[in-house]
Amino acid sequence: MSKAVLHLSEGTEPGFLREVEQEAGTRVSLCYQCGKCAASCPVSFVMDLEPYQVMRLVQLGARDEVLRSRTIWLCASCTACSERCPREVDVAATMDALRALARRSGYRPAEAQVALFHGIFLDNVRDTGRLHELGLMVRYKLRSGDLFSDLDVGLPMMRHGKLKPTPHRIRGVEQLRVLFARVRAREAAAVRQSTGADRESEAAAGGRPEKGGEGR
Amino acid sequence: MKRIGVFLCHCGSNIAGTVDIDRLQEAVRRMPGVVYVEQNKYTCSEPGQEQIRKGIKEHRLDRVVVAACSPRMHENTFRRTVESAGLNPYLLEIANVREHCSWVHKDREEATAKAVDLVRRAVAKVVFNRPLQKARIPVEKRALVIGGGIAGIQAALDIADAGHEVWLVEKEPSIGGRMAQLDKTFPTLDCSLCILTPKMVDVAQHPNIRLLTYSQVENVGGYVGNFEVTIRKRARSVDESKCTGCGSCWAKCPHKVPSEFDLGLGQRKVIYVPFPQAVPNKPVIDREHCVYFKTGKCRVCERFCPAGAIDFTQEDELITERFGAIVAATGFDLFDHARYGEYGAGQDPDIISGLHFERLVNASGPTEGKIKRPSDGKVPRSVAFITCVGSRDDHKGISYCSRVCCMYTAKHAILLSEKVPGCRSYVFYMDMRTPGKGYEEFYKRSQEMGTQYVRGRVARIYREGDHLVVQGEDTLLGRKVLVEADMVVLATGITPRRDAGELARTLGISYDQYAFFNEAHPKLRPVETNTAGIYLAGACQGPKDIPDAVAQASGAAAKVTAMFSKDTLTADPLIATVNEAICSGCLWCKPICPYRAIDEKIITERVRGRTVSRRVATVNAGLCQGCGACTVACRDGAMNLLGFSNEQVLAEVEALCR
Amino acid sequence: MKYAYFPGCSLSGTAREYERSTRAVARVLGLELEEIPDWSCCGATSAHATDKLLSLALPARSLARADEMGLDVVAPCAACFNRLRTTVHAVRSDRKVRQEVEEVLGQPYAACSDAYALPDVIVNRHGLDNIVPHLKKSLGGLKVACYYGCLLVRPSAVTAFDDPEDPQTMDRLVRALGGEPVVWPAKTECCGASLSITRTRVVWQLAAQILTAAQKAGAEAIVVACPFCQSNLDMRQVQAQKWSGRRWNIPVYYFTQLLGVALGLPPGELGLESHFVDPLGVLRQKALV
Ligand SMILES: Cc1cc2nc3c(=O)[nH]c(=O)nc-3n(C[C@H](O)[C@H](O)[C@H](O)COP(=O)(O)OP(=O)(O)OC[C@H]3O[C@@H](n4cnc5c(N)ncnc54)[C@H](O)[C@@H]3O)c2cc1C
Ligand code: SF4
Ligand code: SF4
């Protein structure tokens, strides 16, 4: 967690809490920082903020610090936190919401690989209707530059016929293309509505560089 | 024509700041029947009241309306004022122009218009007010205390010491309640039974106390000053008048079952007293497990009883008695941690509750005070304590704080380090709540003795071979922590007794969403219930430690003795009455009355020279609380609520609709 | 019993053996699986990590087809099951959500059909009583750690599958097959599936924890009902062994594979040849193959 002084009266956005709660459909304001989410979280050991610290920063309206954190991208969506939260905060849904807000607000994802993976995955689905695992791996490896990992398992998989060489195109690809386009259009509208024109143009320009994650 | 006087209060600027009193006065002056209007800065003040008296005298007023705050605040004040001026107190009406008007509105125009309406309503009603007389009801000066924990014991002793007869009804074979199960008590660490048994003995020996153990309240009828209560005294199978408590029977009884008192950690005989210091020190036969009752053979206890006290033929006894007041002191149960799947779902023998721990450290407990873990009797080298189990966890159904767990956990950590030197102890907590006298110091003492406090809730507890692993978070560090523990103690929350709702319905008192009994007012009437004559003491009203339970018990006792200091009670005359002439006897009203105040009666009358009998409804003045439900249900319009009669209410409606 | 079958994308690739064993077992048990025509990907974690509406609209496309078939859906993949079920739940409980989903989908979707997980269908709905008569072999006391992972059991309010802290569905099956389900603490711990490609080391670490827990509990095998769980515990086991220097060597089966073995089906029909950790050794010891 950053140790810089947090100016509660000026450096924060009080409206952020409402925004997140609306997007996530859960009452983040009820969190009392007991830490049961973090104690349950399988991947907290790589996170920069513990899940309850994310909840705390959301409560305080520390928009920038939250949206540039690695945690929101590293969350494995296992929902152990939400299942056990004594205040019934859906922590995992909050993480989903924060990723969506970070994207819409033009933040460069602090875990670029993770975001890249999701993007390629969805493109793949949009184009053929079903995920083509080999295609996904190859595209991801080329784009991330991480060429040589998993070669040890890739070849035996090939041998066992576990990596289908060619994708299957479903008949209803057109419906999917329209579906994706409609979702994107709605997202763009949401960007315009919630954050005003300046953020939208930044989103279009690919995010402001100064908002990139710095890591620990 | 009535002569009505209206007194308009400014309440400083509370009312006058929003309502234009001069314009209100102008409007009121023109209302029919109003012969006098006056403004006061504070009508409730001594000079303000004097003005009312003066007005009544000088203008020969026979009805008074005060436009001021809520009748909940000053209705009684003004009733006494008009009474002292020679008027019947029920010829007064209040128009609430503060809570219902000035405090909830900002716009002066609208507020003033509404104030005019409110006063017009009161003026229209007061025309139909009749003089009413308070009823007097006799008081039976005998109290019933239900539950013999520390709260019930204290209440019974206080009332008995004041010279009144008390019956103490306890459902277990002995009094003592939870406190008897505790080892030492925070914040002073005095031995629980050492301070409790003298009081238990006092109860047994007090000439004014009649103690009924192994008994339960079955039915409650009647009303304040005159409750009629039926008590079931369960068959003990032991003649209490003969039994000397020598103990031969339970020494010889060949059959053992898990002891409820030791929460299943130890065993007891089938004929038993729950613990050595039990009061009365007379056993009961647990018929469900008794071999003689199951198979017809055994009777060992009978053979060995030197007093001939065993009586297998004894039956339950139903006793009915009249009481003037009742104190409910039925205490609490514990949250069942089987609901925490992540904490072992109640299946692991080494994950125990705080009350189990009390039994484990207690010298007369199943391990004779040696702390050994239940699974294999090993002395633990590391123990984790977890607070807020059940409490403050909406997900598991309880939002409230149980108030005692932080403190008893600190106590457990201290006792542990005293009994097992070198044993490591960890307390997982969310907030340490230590608001009592000497409590924070007690917490500090446990820190000084080496207890590690870890701030964070535990995610889960799992077994790894011989030990348990506690997976938690240290939120002060922002890091996950693991503790390997030989035993885990869960500070499970305080819940109402499982049968609390049932008892509340028998008593006719209200209870909250959890089934804790409701006090009449959370601040100003903490020991009374909404049902007159029934009082609360101890943890049945909400989580409490011993000092608070005792204080509340003495408070309840003071209320009872204050009531018993008079021979009669005055009852509010604002109750329902039946116009027998038009009552058709359908009795629709009877099931609707929440206070069971309506009954039927047969009246005889002469109709055209012949005597005929017919059925009509009748209202028990002691029970009726004046809620008015029956008046709405009555198809004949025969039910009327005095002070809110049908003609009064209609006059109000008409005045408002004008 | 007949179900609309949603195989999901990995069952034609990395989880081929799950597909084969599912089909084979269903045939023996008389469970009819009718593949949803032209089904499409559920969107998995990538969709809900990106956009909530997208994550509901993608499964809704296939679910709407199941509605037309008039059949409840069964999904062998725990991740697909979770997304399908979440969608049914969300569309049923919120009219606004339903409207939005229908808008982007361009067709009505009323969430008539329910979605179930394959182990639920086989063990609880079809029922052990209908399985036992078909059994040909006993697992002979094979010690099995049943691993449920996250997506079958959580969020329990939505999945309504089993106890979220200590599920028993597969344990009961293993017992019925003559195996011995071990009591172990990692049943519903997360394997980190969504980070498998991008943060592989995290997955090694999580897999190591789960495998160590199984080993400590004396398990000779692990059974799973999810392609991600399988590949992270089997394929990544080999890598995690190298990375951590520890050895587990525990075979990881789909529950349908062990069921198939007990039903007397030949290993070839169950896809037992395509594992990383040798799946046949333990079975040979018990004379099951
Ligand atoms: C583990 C633990 C440790 C604690 N340690 C401390 C401590 O160190 N210091 C401290 O101040 N407080 C402590 N407390 C709190 C203390 O136990 C309570 O404050 C106290 O017991 C409350 O007394 P009570 O009389 O209200 O209730 P109880 O002790 O529960 O007594 C109620 C009695 O009513 C009887 N009863 C119930 N229902 C009926 C019925 N329907 N008819 C007839 N009888 C009935 C019960 O059998 C029982 O005898 C501790 C609590 C726990 C759980
Ligand atoms: S478990 Fe819930 S209440 Fe506790 S810190 Fe996490 S989000 Fe907040
Ligand atoms: S859902 Fe995300 S934040 Fe919550 S426990 Fe799982 S990985 Fe951690």
Coordinates of C-alpha atoms and ligand atoms in Angstrom, one line a residue, chain A residues 37 40-44 47 51 71 74-82 91-92 95, ligand 3:
Chain A
C37 CA -11.6 -11.7 2.5
S40 CA -9.5 -16.3 2.3
C41 CA -7.8 -15.0 -0.8
P42 CA -5.6 -17.5 -2.6
V43 CA -3.6 -14.9 -4.5
S44 CA -3.2 -12.1 -1.9
M47 CA -1.4 -8.5 -4.7
P51 CA -8.8 -7.0 -0.9
T71 CA -4.9 -6.3 -7.2
L74 CA -4.7 -10.4 -10.1
C75 CA -8.0 -11.3 -8.4
A76 CA -8.7 -14.9 -9.5
S77 CA -12.5 -14.6 -9.3
C78 CA -12.6 -17.5 -6.9
T79 CA -15.3 -15.7 -4.8
A80 CA -13.9 -17.2 -1.6
C81 CA -14.1 -13.6 -0.2
S82 CA -17.7 -13.0 -1.2
V91 CA -15.9 -8.5 -3.0
A92 CA -15.3 -10.5 -6.2
M95 CA -13.1 -6.5 -8.3
Ligands
SF4_3 S1 -12.4 -13.4 -5.7 FE1 -10.5 -12.4 -6.0 S2 -10.2 -11.1 -4.2 FE2 -11.8 -12.6 -3.8 S3 -10.6 -14.2 -2.7 FE3 -10.8 -14.8 -4.9 S4 -9.0 -14.0 -5.8 FE4 -9.1 -13.0 -3.8

